[in-house]
Short mmCIF file of C-alpha atoms in Angstrom, two decimals:
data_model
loop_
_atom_site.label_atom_id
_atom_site.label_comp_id
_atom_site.label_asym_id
_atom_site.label_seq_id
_atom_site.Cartn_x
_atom_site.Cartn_y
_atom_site.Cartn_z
CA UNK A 1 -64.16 66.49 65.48
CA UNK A 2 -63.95 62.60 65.32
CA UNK A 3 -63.87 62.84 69.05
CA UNK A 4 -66.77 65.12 69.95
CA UNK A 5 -68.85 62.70 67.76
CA UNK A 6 -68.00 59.64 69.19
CA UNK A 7 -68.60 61.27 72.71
CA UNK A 8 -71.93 62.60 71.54
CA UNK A 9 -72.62 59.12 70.51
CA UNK A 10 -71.50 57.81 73.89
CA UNK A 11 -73.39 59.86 75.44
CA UNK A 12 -76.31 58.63 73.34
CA UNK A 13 -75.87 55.60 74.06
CA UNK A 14 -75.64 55.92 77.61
CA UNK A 15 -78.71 58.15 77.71
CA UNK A 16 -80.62 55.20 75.75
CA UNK A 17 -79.29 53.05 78.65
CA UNK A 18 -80.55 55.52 81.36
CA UNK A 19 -84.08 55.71 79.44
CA UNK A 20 -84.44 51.61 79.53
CA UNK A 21 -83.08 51.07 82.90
CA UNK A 22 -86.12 53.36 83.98
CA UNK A 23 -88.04 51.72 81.98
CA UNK A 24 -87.55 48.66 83.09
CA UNK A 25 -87.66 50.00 87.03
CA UNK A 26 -90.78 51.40 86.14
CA UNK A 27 -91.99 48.17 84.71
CA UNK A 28 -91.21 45.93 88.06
CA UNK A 29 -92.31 48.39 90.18
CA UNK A 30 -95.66 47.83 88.29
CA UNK A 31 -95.19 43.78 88.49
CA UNK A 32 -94.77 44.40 92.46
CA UNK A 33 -97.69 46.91 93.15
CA UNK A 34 -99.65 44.05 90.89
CA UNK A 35 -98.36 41.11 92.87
CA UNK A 36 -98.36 43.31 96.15
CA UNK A 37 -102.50 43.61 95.20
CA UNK A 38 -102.74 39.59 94.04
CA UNK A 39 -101.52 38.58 97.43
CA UNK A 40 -103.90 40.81 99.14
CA UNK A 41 -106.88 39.83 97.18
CA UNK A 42 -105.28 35.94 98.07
CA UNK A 43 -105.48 36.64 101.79
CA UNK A 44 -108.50 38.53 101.86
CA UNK A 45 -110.14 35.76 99.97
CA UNK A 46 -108.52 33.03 102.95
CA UNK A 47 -109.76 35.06 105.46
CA UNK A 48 -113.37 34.96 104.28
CA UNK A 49 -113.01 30.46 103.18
CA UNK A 50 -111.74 30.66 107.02
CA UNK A 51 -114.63 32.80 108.40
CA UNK A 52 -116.91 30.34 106.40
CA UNK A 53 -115.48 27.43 107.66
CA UNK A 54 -115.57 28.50 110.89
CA UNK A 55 -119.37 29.66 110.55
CA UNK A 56 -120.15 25.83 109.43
CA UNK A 57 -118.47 24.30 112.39
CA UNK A 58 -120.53 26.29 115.11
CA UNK A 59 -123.65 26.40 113.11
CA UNK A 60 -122.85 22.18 112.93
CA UNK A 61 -122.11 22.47 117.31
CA UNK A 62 -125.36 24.49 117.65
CA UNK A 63 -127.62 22.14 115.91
CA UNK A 64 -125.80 18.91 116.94
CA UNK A 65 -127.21 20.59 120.38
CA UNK A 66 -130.68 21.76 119.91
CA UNK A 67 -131.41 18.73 117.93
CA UNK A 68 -129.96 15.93 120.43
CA UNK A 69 -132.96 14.41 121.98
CA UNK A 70 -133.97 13.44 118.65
CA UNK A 71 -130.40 11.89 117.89
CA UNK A 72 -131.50 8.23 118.94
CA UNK A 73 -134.79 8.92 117.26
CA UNK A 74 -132.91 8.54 113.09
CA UNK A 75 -131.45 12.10 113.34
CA UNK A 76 -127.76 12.88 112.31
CA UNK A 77 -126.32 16.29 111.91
CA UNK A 78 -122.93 16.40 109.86
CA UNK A 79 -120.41 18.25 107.93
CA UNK A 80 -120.09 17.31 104.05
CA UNK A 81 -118.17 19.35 101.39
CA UNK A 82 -118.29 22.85 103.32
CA UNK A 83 -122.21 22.74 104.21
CA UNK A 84 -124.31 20.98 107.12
CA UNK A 85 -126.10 17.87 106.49
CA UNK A 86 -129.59 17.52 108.94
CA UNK A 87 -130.50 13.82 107.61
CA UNK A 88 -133.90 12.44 109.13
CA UNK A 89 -134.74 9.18 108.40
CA UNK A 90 -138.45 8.16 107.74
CA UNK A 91 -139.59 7.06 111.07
CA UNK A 92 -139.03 10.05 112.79
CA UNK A 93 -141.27 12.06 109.74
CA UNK A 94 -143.52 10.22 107.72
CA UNK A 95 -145.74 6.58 108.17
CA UNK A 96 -144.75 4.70 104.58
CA UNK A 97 -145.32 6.66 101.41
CA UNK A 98 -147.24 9.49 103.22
CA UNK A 99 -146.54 12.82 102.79
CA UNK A 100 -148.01 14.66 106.18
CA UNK A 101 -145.32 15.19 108.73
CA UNK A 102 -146.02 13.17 111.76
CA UNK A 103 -146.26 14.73 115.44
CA UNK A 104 -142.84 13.69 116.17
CA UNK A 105 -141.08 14.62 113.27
CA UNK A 106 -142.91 18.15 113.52
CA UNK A 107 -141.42 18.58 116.80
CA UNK A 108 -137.55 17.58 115.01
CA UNK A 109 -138.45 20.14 112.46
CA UNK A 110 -139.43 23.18 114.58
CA UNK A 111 -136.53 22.76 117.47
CA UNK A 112 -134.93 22.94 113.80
CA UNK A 113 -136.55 25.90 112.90
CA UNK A 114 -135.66 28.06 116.15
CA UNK A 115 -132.39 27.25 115.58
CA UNK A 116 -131.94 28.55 112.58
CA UNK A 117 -134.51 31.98 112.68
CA UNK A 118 -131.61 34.03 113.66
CA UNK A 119 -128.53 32.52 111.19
CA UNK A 120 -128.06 34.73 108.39
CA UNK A 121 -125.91 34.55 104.84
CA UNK A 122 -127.28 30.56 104.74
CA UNK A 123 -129.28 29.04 101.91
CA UNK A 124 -131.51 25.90 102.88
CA UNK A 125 -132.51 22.75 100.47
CA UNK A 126 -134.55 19.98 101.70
CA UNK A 127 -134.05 17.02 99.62
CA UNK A 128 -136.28 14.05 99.76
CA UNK A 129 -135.46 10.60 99.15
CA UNK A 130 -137.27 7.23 98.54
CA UNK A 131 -135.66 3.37 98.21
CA UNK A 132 -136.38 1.85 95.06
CA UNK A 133 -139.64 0.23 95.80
CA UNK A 134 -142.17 1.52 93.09
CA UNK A 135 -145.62 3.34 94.38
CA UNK A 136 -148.63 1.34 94.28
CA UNK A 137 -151.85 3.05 92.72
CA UNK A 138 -153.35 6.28 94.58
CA UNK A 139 -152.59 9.86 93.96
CA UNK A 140 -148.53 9.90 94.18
CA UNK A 141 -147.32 9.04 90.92
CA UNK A 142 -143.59 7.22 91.56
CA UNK A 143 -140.96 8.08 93.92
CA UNK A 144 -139.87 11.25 92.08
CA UNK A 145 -143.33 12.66 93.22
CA UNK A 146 -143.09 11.20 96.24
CA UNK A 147 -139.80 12.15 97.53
CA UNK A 148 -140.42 16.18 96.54
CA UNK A 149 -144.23 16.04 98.21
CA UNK A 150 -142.21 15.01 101.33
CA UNK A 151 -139.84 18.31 100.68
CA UNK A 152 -142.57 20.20 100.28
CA UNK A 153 -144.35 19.43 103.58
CA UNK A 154 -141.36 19.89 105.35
CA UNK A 155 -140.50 23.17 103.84
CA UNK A 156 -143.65 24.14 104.93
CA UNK A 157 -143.41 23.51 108.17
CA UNK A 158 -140.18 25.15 108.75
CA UNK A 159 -141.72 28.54 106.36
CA UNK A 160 -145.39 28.46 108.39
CA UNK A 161 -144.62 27.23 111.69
CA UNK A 162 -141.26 27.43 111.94
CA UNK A 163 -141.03 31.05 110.55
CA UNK A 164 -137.71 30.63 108.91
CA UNK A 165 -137.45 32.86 105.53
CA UNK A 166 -139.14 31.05 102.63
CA UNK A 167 -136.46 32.98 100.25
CA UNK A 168 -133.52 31.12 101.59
CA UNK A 169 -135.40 27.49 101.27
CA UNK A 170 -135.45 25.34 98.33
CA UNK A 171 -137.69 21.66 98.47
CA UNK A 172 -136.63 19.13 96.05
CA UNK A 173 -136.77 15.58 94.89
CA UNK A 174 -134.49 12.46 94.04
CA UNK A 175 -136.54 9.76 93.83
CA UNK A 176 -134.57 6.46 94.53
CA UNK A 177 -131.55 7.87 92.58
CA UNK A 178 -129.29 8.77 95.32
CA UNK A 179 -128.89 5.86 97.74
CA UNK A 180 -126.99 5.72 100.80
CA UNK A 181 -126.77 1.83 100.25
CA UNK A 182 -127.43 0.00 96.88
CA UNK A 183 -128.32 -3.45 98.67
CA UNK A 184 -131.56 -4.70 98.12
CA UNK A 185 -132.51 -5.49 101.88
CA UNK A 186 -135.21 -4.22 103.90
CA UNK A 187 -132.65 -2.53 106.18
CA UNK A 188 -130.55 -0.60 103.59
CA UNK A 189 -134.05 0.61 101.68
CA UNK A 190 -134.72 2.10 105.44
CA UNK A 191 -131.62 3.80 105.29
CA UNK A 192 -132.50 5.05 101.83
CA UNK A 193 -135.89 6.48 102.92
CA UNK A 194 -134.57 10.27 104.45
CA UNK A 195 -135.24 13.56 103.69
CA UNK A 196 -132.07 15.40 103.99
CA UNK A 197 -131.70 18.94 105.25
CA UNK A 198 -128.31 21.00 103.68
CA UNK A 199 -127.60 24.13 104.19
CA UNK A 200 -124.88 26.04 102.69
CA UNK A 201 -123.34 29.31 103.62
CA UNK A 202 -124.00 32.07 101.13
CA UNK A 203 -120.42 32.51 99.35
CA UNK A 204 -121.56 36.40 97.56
CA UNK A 205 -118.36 37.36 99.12
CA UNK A 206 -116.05 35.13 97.11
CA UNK A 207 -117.66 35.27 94.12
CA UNK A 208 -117.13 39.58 94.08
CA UNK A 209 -113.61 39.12 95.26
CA UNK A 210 -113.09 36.48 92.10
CA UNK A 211 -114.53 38.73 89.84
CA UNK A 212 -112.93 41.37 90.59
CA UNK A 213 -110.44 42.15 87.96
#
């Protein structure tokens, strides 16, 4: 009798056993399907940074291209923290602390424009900037004004003219709060006077992978 019960309870016991060891099979076969699904969701995400990056490097080639006869003219085009930079200095848009775009800077703006009617999944903000020299009297208030009026023509230009798609375009202002150079020379407040151009790839993709739960 003694015996049957301790085999009964062996047998318990190793039943017990058998239940956790499935358990516990069951449990890291979950923690690999779950890791299996993290690494995808890792790569994925990679492939689409890559596709990005790779999307700002030709869209940078392209426009380095169309825009090259106006290179020696105060043009740069350049790649800063994932997005393109089109930086136009004042001489090639605007006579001092006007707002109209001149002829030449027009021209800049719609070889601009063509380039970038058929780019999709981009966002565009022009950003004007002043140097620190305060406005005299007349309609523009201070450089905040002046530096978003400037945006604004140029957005214009590039909506009107240039036909690209007013919903990816943003115009706004800095003033004389972002310099390039904080000297107080005639040649680094020329450098400061620029409207610059950024646009950003559109990053919906990431964002619904992240989320995703």
């Amino acid at each position: 009798m003694a015996k049957e019960r301790d085999l009964a309870a062996k047998e318990a016991r190793l039943n017990d056993q058998e239940n956790s060891n499935m358990r516990l099979k069951s449990e890291l076969e979950g923690m690999k399907a779950d890791l299996q699904k993290e690494q995808a969701r890792v790569y994925e995400l990679q492939n689409i940074l890559n596709a990005k990056d790779s999307a700002v490097k030709s869209l940078k080639a392209k426009l380095s291209n169309a825009l090259l006869g106006f290179k020696d003219k105060g043009l740069s085009v350049e790649i800063k923290n994932g997005k393109v930079y089109v930086s136009l200095e004042e001489q090639l848009l605007f006579a001092s602390a006007s707002i109209v775009v001149d002829k030449k800077g027009k021209e800049a703006l719609l070889e601009l424009a063509k380039s970038l009617q058929d780019i999709k999944d981009i966002n565009i903000m022009v950003e004007g900037h002043t140097d620190d020299v305060p406005m005299q009297s007349g309609q523009i208030k201070d450089n905040w004004d002046l530096s978003v009026l400037r945006a604004t023509s140029i957005v214009r230009i590039l909506t009107v003219d240039g036909k690209v798609d007013p919903k990816i375009l943003i115009a706004s202002g800095r003033g004389e709060h972002y310099p390039i150079e904080d000297a107080k020379t005639k040649a680094a407040r020329a450098k400061n006077r620029r409207t610059e151009i950024i646009i950003t790839p559109k990053l919906d993709e990431v964002f619904q992978l992240l989320n995703q739960n």
